[in-house]
PDB file of C-alpha atoms and ligand atoms in Angstrom:
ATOM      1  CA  UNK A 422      26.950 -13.661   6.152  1.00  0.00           C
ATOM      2  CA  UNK A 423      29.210 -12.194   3.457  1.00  0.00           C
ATOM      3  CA  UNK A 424      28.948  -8.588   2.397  1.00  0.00           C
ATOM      4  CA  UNK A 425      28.192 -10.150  -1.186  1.00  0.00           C
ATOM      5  CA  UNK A 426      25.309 -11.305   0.304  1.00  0.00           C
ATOM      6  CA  UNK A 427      21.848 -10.189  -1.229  1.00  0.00           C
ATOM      7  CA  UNK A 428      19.178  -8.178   1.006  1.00  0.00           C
ATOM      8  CA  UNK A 429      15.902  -9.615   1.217  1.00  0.00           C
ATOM      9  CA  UNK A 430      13.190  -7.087   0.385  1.00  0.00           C
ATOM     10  CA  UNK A 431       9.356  -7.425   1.101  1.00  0.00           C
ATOM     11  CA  UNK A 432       5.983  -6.155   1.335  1.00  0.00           C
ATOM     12  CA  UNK A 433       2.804  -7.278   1.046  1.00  0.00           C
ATOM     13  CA  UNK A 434       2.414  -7.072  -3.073  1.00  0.00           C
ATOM     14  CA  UNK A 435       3.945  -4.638  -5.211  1.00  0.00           C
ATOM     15  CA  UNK A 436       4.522  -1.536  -3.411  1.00  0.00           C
ATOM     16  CA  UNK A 437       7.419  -2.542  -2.164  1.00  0.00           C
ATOM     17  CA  UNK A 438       8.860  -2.190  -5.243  1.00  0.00           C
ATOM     18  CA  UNK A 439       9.285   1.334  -5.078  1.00  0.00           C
ATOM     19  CA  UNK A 440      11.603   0.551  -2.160  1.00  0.00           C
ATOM     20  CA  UNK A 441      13.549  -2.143  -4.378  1.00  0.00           C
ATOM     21  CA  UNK A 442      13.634   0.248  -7.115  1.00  0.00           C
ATOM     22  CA  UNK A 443      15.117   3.239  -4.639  1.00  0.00           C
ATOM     23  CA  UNK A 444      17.747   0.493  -3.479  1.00  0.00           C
ATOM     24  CA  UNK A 445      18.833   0.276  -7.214  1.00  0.00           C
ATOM     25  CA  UNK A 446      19.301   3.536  -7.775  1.00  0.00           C
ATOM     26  CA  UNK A 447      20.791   4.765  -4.778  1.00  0.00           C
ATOM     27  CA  UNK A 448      23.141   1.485  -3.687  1.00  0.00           C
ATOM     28  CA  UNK A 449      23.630  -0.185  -7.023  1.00  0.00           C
ATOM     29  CA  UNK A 450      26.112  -2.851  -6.110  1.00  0.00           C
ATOM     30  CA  UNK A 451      23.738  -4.363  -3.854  1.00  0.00           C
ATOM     31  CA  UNK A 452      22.195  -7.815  -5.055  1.00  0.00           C
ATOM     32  CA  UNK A 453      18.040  -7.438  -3.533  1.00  0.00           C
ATOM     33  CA  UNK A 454      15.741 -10.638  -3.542  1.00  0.00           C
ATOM     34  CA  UNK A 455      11.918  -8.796  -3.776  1.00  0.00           C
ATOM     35  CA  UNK A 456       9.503 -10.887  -2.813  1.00  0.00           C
ATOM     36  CA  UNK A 457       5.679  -9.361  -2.952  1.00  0.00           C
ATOM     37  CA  UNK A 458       2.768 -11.152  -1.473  1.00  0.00           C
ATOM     38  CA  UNK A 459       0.019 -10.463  -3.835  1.00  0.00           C
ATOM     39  CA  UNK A 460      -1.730 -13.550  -3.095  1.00  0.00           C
ATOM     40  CA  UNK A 461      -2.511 -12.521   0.740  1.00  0.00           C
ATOM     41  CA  UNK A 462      -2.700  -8.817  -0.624  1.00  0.00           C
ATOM     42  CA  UNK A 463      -3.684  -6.552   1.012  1.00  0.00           C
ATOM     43  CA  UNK A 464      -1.976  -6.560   4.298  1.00  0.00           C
ATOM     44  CA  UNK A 465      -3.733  -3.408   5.481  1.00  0.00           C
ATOM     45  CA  UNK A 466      -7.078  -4.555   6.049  1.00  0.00           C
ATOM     46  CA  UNK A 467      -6.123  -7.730   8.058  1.00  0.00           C
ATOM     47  CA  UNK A 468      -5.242  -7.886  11.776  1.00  0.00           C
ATOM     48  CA  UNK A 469      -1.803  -7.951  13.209  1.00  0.00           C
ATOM     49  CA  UNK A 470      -1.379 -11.109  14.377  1.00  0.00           C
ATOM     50  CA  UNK A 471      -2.406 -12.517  10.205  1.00  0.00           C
ATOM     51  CA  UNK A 472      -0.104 -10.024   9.337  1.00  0.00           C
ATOM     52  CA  UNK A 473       2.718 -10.946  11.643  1.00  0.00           C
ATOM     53  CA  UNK A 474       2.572 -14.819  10.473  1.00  0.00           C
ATOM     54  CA  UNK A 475       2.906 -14.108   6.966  1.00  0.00           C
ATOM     55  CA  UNK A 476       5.996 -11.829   7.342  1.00  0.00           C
ATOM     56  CA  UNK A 477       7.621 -14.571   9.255  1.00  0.00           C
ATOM     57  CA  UNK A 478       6.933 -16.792   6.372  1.00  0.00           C
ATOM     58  CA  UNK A 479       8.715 -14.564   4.115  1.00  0.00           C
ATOM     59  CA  UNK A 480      11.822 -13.741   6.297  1.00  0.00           C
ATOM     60  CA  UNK A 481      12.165 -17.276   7.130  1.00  0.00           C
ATOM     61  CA  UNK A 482      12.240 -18.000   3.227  1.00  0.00           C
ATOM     62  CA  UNK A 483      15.043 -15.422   2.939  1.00  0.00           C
ATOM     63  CA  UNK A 484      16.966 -16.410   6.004  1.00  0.00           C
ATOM     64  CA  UNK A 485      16.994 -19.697   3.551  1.00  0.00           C
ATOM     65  CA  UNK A 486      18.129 -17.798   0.593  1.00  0.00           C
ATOM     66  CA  UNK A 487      20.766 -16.694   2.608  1.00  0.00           C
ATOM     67  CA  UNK A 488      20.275 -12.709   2.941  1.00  0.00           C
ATOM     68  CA  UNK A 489      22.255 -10.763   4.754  1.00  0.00           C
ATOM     69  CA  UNK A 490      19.638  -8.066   5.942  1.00  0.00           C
ATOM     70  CA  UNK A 491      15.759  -7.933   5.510  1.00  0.00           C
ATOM     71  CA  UNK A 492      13.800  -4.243   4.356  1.00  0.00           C
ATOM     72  CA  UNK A 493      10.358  -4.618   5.367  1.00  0.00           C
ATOM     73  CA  UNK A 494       9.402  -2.570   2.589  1.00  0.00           C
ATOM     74  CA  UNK A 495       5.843  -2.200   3.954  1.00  0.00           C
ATOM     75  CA  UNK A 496       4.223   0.446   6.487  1.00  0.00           C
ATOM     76  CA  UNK A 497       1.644  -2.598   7.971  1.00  0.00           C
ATOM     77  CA  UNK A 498       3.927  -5.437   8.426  1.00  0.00           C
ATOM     78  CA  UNK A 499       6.365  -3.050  10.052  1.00  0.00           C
ATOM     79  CA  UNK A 500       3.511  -1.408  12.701  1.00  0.00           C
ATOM     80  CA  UNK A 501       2.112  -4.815  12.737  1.00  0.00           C
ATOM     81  CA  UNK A 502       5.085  -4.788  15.549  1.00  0.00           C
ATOM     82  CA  UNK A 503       6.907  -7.193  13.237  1.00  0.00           C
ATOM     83  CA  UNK A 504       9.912  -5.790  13.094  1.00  0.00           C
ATOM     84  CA  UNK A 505      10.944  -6.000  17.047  1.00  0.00           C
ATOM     85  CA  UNK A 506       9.451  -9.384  16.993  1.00  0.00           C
ATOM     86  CA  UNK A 507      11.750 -10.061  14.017  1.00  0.00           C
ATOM     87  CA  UNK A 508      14.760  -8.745  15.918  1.00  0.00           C
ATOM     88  CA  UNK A 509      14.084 -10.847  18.457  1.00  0.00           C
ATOM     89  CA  UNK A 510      14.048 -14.148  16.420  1.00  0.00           C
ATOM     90  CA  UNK A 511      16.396 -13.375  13.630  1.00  0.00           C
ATOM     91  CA  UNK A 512      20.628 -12.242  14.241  1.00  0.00           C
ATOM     92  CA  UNK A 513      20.375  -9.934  11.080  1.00  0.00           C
ATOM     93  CA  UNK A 514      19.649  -6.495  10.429  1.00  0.00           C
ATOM     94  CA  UNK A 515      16.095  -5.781  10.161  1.00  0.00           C
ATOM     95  CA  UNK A 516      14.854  -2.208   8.619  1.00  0.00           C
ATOM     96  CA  UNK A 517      10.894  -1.253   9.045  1.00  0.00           C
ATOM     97  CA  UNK A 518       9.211   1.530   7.462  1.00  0.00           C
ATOM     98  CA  UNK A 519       7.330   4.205   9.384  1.00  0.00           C
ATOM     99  CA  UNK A 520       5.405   7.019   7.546  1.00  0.00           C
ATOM    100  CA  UNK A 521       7.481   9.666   6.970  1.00  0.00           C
ATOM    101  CA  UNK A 522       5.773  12.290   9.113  1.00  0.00           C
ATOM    102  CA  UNK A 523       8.966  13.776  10.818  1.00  0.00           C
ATOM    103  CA  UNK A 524      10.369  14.567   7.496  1.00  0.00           C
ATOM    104  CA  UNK A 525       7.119  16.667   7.168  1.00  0.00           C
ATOM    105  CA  UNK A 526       6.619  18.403  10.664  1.00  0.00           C
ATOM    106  CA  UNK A 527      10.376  19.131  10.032  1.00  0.00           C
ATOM    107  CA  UNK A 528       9.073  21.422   7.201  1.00  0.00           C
ATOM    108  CA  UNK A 529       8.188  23.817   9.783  1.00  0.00           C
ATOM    109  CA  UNK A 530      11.133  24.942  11.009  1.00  0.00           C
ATOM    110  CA  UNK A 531      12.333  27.165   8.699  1.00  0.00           C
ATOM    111  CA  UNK A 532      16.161  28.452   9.448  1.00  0.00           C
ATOM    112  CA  UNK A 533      15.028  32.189   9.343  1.00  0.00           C
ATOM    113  CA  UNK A 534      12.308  32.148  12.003  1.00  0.00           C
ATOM    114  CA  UNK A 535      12.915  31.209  15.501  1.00  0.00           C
ATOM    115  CA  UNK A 536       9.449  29.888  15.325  1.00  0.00           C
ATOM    116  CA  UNK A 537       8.274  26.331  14.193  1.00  0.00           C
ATOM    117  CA  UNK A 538       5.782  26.650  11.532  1.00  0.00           C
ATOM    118  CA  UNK A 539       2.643  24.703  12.566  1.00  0.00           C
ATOM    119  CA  UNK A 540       2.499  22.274   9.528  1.00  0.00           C
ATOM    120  CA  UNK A 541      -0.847  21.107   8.753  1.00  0.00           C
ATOM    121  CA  UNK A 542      -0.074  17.091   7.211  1.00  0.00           C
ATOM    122  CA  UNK A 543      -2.435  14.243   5.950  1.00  0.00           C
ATOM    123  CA  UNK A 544      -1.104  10.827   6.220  1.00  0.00           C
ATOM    124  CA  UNK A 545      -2.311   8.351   3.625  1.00  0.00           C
ATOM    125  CA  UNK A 546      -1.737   5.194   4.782  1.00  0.00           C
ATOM    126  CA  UNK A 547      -3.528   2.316   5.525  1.00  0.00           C
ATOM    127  CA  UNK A 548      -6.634   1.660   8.065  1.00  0.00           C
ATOM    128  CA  UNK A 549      -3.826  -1.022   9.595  1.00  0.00           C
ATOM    129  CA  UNK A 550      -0.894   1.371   9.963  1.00  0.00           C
ATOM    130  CA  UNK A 551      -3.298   4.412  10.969  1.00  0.00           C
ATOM    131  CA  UNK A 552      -4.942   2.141  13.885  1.00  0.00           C
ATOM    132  CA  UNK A 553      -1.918   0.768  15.347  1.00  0.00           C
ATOM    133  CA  UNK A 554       0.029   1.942  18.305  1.00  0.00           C
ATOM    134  CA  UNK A 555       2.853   2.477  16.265  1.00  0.00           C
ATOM    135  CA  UNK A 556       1.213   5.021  14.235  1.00  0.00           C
ATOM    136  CA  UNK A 557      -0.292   6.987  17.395  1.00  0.00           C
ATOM    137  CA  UNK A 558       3.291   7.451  18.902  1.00  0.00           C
ATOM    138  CA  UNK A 559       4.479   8.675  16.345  1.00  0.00           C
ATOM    139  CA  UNK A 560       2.189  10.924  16.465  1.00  0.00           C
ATOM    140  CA  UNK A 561       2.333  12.104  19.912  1.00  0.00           C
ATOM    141  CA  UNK A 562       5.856  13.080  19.069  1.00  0.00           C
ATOM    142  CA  UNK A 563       4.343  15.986  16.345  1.00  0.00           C
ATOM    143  CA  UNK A 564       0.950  16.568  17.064  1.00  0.00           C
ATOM    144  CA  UNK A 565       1.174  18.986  19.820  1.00  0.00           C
ATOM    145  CA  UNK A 566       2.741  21.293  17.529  1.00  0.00           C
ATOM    146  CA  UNK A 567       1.070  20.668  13.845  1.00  0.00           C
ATOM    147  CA  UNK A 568      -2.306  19.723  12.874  1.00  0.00           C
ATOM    148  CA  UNK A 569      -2.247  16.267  11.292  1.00  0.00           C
ATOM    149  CA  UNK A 570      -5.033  14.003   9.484  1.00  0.00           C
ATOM    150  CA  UNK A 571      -5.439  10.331   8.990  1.00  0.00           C
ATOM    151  CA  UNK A 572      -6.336   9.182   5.840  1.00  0.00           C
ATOM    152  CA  UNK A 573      -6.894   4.970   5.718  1.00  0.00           C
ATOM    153  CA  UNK A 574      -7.193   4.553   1.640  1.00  0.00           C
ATOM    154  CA  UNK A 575      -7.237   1.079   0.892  1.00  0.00           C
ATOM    155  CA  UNK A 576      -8.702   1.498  -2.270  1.00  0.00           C
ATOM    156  CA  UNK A 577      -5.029   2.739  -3.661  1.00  0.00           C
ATOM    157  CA  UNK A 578      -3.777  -0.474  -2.533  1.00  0.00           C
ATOM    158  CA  UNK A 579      -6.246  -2.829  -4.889  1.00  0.00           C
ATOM    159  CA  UNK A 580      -5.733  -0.294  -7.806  1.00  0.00           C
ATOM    160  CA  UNK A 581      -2.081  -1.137  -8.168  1.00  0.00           C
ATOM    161  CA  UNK A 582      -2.290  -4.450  -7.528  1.00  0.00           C
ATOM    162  CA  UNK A 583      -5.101  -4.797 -10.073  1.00  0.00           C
ATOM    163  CA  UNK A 584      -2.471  -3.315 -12.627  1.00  0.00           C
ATOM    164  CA  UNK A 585      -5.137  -0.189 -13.261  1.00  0.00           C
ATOM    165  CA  UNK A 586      -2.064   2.489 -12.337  1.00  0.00           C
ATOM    166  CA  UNK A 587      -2.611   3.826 -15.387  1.00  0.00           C
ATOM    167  CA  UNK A 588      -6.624   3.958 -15.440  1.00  0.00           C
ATOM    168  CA  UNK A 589      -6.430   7.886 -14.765  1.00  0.00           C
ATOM    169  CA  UNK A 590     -10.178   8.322 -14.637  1.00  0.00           C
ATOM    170  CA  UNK A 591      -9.981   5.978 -11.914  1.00  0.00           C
ATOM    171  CA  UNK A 592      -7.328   7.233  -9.944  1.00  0.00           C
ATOM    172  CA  UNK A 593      -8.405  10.859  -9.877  1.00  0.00           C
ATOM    173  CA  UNK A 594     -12.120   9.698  -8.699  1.00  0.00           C
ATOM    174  CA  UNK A 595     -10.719   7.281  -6.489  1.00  0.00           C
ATOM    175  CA  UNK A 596      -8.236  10.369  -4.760  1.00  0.00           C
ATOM    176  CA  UNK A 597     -10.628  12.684  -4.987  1.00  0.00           C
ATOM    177  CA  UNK A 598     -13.106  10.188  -2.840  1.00  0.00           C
ATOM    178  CA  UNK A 599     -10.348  10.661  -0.136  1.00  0.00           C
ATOM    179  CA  UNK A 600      -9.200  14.264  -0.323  1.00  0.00           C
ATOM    180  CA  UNK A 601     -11.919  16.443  -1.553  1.00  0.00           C
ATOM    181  CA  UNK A 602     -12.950  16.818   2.347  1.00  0.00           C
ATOM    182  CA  UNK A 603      -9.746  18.803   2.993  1.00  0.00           C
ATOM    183  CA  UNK A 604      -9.181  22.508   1.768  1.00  0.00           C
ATOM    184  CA  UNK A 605      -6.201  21.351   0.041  1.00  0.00           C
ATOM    185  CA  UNK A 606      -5.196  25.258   0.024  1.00  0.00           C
ATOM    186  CA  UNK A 607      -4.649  24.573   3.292  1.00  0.00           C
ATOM    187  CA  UNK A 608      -2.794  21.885   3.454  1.00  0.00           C
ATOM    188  CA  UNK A 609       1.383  21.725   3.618  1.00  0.00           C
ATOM    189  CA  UNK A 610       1.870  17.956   2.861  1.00  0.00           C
ATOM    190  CA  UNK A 611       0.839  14.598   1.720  1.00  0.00           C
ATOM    191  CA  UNK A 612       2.856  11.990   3.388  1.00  0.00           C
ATOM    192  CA  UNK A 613       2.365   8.493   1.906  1.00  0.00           C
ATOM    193  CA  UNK A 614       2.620   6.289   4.039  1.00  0.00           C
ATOM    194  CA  UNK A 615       1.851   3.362   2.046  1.00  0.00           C
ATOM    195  CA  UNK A 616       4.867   1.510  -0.233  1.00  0.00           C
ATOM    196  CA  UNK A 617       2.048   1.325  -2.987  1.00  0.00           C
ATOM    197  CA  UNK A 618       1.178   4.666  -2.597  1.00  0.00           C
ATOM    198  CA  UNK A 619       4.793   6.184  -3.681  1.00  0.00           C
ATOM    199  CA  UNK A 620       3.435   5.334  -7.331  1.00  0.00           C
ATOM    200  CA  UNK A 621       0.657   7.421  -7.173  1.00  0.00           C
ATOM    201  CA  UNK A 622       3.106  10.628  -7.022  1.00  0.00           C
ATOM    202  CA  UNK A 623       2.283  12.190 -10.043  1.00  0.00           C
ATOM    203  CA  UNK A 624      -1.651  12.088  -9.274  1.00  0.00           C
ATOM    204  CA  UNK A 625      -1.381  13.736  -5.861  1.00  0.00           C
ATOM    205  CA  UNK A 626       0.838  16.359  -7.578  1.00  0.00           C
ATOM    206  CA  UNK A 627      -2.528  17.207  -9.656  1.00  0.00           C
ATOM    207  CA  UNK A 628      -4.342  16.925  -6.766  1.00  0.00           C
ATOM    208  CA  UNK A 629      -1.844  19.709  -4.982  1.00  0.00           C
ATOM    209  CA  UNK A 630      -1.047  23.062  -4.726  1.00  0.00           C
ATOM    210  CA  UNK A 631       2.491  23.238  -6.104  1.00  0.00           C
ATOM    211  CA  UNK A 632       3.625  24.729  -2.197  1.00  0.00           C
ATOM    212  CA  UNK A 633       2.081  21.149  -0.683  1.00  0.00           C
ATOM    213  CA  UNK A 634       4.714  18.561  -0.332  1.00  0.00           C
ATOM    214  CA  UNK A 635       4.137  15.132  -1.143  1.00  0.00           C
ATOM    215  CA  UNK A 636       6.665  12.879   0.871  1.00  0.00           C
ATOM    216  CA  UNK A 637       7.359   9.392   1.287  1.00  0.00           C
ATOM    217  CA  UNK A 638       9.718   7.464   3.466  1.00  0.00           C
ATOM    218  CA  UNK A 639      11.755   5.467   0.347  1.00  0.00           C
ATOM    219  CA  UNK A 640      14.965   7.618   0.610  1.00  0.00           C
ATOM    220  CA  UNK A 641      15.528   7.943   4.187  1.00  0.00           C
ATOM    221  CA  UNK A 642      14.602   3.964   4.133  1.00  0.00           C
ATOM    222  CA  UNK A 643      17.831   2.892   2.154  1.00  0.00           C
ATOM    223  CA  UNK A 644      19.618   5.515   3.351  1.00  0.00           C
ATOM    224  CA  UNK A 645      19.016   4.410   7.055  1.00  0.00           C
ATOM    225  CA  UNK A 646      20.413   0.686   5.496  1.00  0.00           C
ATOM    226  CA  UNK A 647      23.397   1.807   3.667  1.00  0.00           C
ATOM    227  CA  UNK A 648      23.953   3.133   7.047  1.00  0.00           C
ATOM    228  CA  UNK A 649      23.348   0.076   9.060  1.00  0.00           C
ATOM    229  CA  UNK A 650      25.272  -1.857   6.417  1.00  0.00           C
ATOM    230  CA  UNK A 651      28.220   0.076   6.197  1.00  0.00           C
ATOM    231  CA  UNK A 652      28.476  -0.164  10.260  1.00  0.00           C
ATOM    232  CA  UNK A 653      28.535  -3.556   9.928  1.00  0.00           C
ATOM    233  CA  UNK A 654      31.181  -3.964   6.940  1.00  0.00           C
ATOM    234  CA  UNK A 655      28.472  -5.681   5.384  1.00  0.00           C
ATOM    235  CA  UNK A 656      28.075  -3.347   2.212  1.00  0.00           C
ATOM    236  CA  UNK A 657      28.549  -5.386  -1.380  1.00  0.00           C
ATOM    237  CA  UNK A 658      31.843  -4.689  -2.893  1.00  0.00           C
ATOM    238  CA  UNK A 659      31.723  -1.465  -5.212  1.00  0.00           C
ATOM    239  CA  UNK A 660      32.820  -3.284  -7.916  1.00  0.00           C
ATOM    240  CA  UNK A 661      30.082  -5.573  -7.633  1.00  0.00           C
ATOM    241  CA  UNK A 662      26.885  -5.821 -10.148  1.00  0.00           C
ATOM    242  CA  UNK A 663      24.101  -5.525  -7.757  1.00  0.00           C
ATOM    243  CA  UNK A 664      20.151  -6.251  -9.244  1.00  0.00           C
ATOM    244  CA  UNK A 665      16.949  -6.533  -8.082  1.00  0.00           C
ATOM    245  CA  UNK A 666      15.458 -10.178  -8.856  1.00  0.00           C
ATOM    246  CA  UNK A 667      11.316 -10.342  -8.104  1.00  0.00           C
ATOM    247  CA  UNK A 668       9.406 -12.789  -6.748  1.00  0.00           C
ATOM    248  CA  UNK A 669       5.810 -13.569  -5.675  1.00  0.00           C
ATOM    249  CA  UNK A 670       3.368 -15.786  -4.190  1.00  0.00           C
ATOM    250  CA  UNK A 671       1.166 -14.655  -6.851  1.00  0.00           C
ATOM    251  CA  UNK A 672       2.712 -16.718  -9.785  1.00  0.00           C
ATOM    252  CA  UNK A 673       0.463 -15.441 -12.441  1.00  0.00           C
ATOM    253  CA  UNK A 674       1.858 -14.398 -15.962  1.00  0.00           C
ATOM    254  CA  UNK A 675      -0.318 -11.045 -15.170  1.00  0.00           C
ATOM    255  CA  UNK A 676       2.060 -10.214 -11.695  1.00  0.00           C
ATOM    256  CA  UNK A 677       4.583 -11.188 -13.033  1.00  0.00           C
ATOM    257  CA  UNK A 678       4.671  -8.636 -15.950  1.00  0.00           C
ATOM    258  CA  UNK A 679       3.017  -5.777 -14.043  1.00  0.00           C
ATOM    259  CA  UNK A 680       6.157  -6.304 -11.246  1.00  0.00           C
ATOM    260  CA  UNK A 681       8.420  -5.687 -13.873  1.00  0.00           C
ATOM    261  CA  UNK A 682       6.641  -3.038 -15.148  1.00  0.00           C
ATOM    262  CA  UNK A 683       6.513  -1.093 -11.534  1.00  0.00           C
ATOM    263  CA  UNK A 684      10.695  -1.715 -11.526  1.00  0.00           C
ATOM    264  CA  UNK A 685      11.044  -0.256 -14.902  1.00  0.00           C
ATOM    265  CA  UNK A 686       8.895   2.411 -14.690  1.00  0.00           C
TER     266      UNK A 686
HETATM  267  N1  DGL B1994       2.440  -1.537   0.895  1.00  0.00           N
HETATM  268  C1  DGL B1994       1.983  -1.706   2.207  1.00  0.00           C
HETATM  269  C2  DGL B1994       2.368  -0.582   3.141  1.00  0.00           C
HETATM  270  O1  DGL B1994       3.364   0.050   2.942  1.00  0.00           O
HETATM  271  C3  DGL B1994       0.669  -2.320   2.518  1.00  0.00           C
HETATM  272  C4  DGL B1994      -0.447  -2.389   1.541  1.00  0.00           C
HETATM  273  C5  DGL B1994      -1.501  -3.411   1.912  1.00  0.00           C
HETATM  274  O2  DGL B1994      -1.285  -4.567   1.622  1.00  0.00           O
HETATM  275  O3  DGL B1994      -2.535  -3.042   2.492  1.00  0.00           O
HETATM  276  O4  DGL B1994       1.717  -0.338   4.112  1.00  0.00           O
END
């Protein structure tokens, strides 16, 4: 496959957009085919095996488009175990998502102190993710050291997809229906650990002490593939006028708008 080639980028609705969206901004020669699955959304409430058959469906439409990598721009599909069962059926570079929990652990050890700084995290994510294997080695790797809660919120998955992002009312009840069972003084960070949930920034920031992080995975995501496509030779030409073109299995006028709304934004 060329290094002209576009990357294939997918989740199950219109989270993933945030992830298209940080691939624009950060690697803007690249060419990125979205494709959101708003029709079977949401992923997080289904079991694996539903969720592993649809995300074949969707690489193998890529692999037909001609990509030359896929971004499984979703936390579920990619602890779904989809993305070594992708590996194993597909000779192209395949980048999951995992909540970013290192990146907040990592907030404990603090140059001047010898010590690591017990961090004390929530993960929002969703009941999927949270459940999975995945999820709970991850979090053998921190939790000896840090005191970390699991948050499923599927409700912040519907809202976007609904297009009521902007309902504040609605959001704040909704997040407070989560979160007002933790002494948020206490708390260091957020991580979310949900593509959908990366547009609901602002709100946990009102939610928040201003010392709380709130951290998502976005950044490290398409740094990790500039990486992998650079060791490959397979990034686009500088020169080259990269885009983000969306698609969905929801072909409504409604998702259609609201998706190019969330790219905008
Ligand atoms: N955006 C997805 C994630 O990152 C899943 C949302 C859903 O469909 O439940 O996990």
């Amino acid at each position: 496959m060329s290094s002209s080639a576009p990357i294939g980028v997918f989740d199950s609705g219109l989270g993933g957009i945030s992830v298209a969206r940080q691939i624009a901004k950060d690697m803007p020669a690249e060419h990125v085919l979205y494709f959101g699955d708003s029709a079977n959304a949401p992923y997080g409430v289904k079991t694996p095996e539903q969720v592993r058959a649809l995300s074949f469906d969707i690489v193998e439409r890529f692999v037909r488009q001609g990509i030359k990598a896929v971004v499984i721009a979703c936390n579920t599909a990619t602890s779904a175990a989809v993305n070594d069962d992708l590996r194993e059926h597909y000779d192209i570079p395949i980048i999951g998502m995992e909540p970013a929990l290192k990146v907040a652990c990592d907030r404990g050890d603090v140059p001047s102190d010898p010590h690591h700084i017990p961090q004390r995290v929530i993960v929002a994510a969703t009941p999927l993710t949270l459940r999975e294997r995945k999820f709970a080695k991850l979090m053998d790797r921190f939790d000896s050291n840090n005191t970390i809660f699991k948050e499923p919120c599927p409700d912040l998955v519907e809202i976007v997809e609904s297009g009521r992002l902007g309902d504040h009312d609605l959001v704040m009840r909704t997040l407070h229906g989560y979160f007002d069972q933790y002494d948020m003084e206490h708390i260091d960070s957020v991580v979310l650990g949900c593509t959908h949930f990366v547009f609901y920034r602002d709100y946990f920031r009102e939610l928040l002490p201003e010392r709380a992080a709130v951290i998502d995975g976005n950044e490290g995501t398409v740094r990790h593939l500039g990486v992998v496509l650079e060791s490959l030779g397979k990034l686009a030409p500088e020169d080259a006028t990269g885009g983000v073109e969306l698609a969905n299995s929801d072909l409504s006028e409604r998702v259609t708008r609201l998706s190019r709304d969330l790219l905008n934004a």
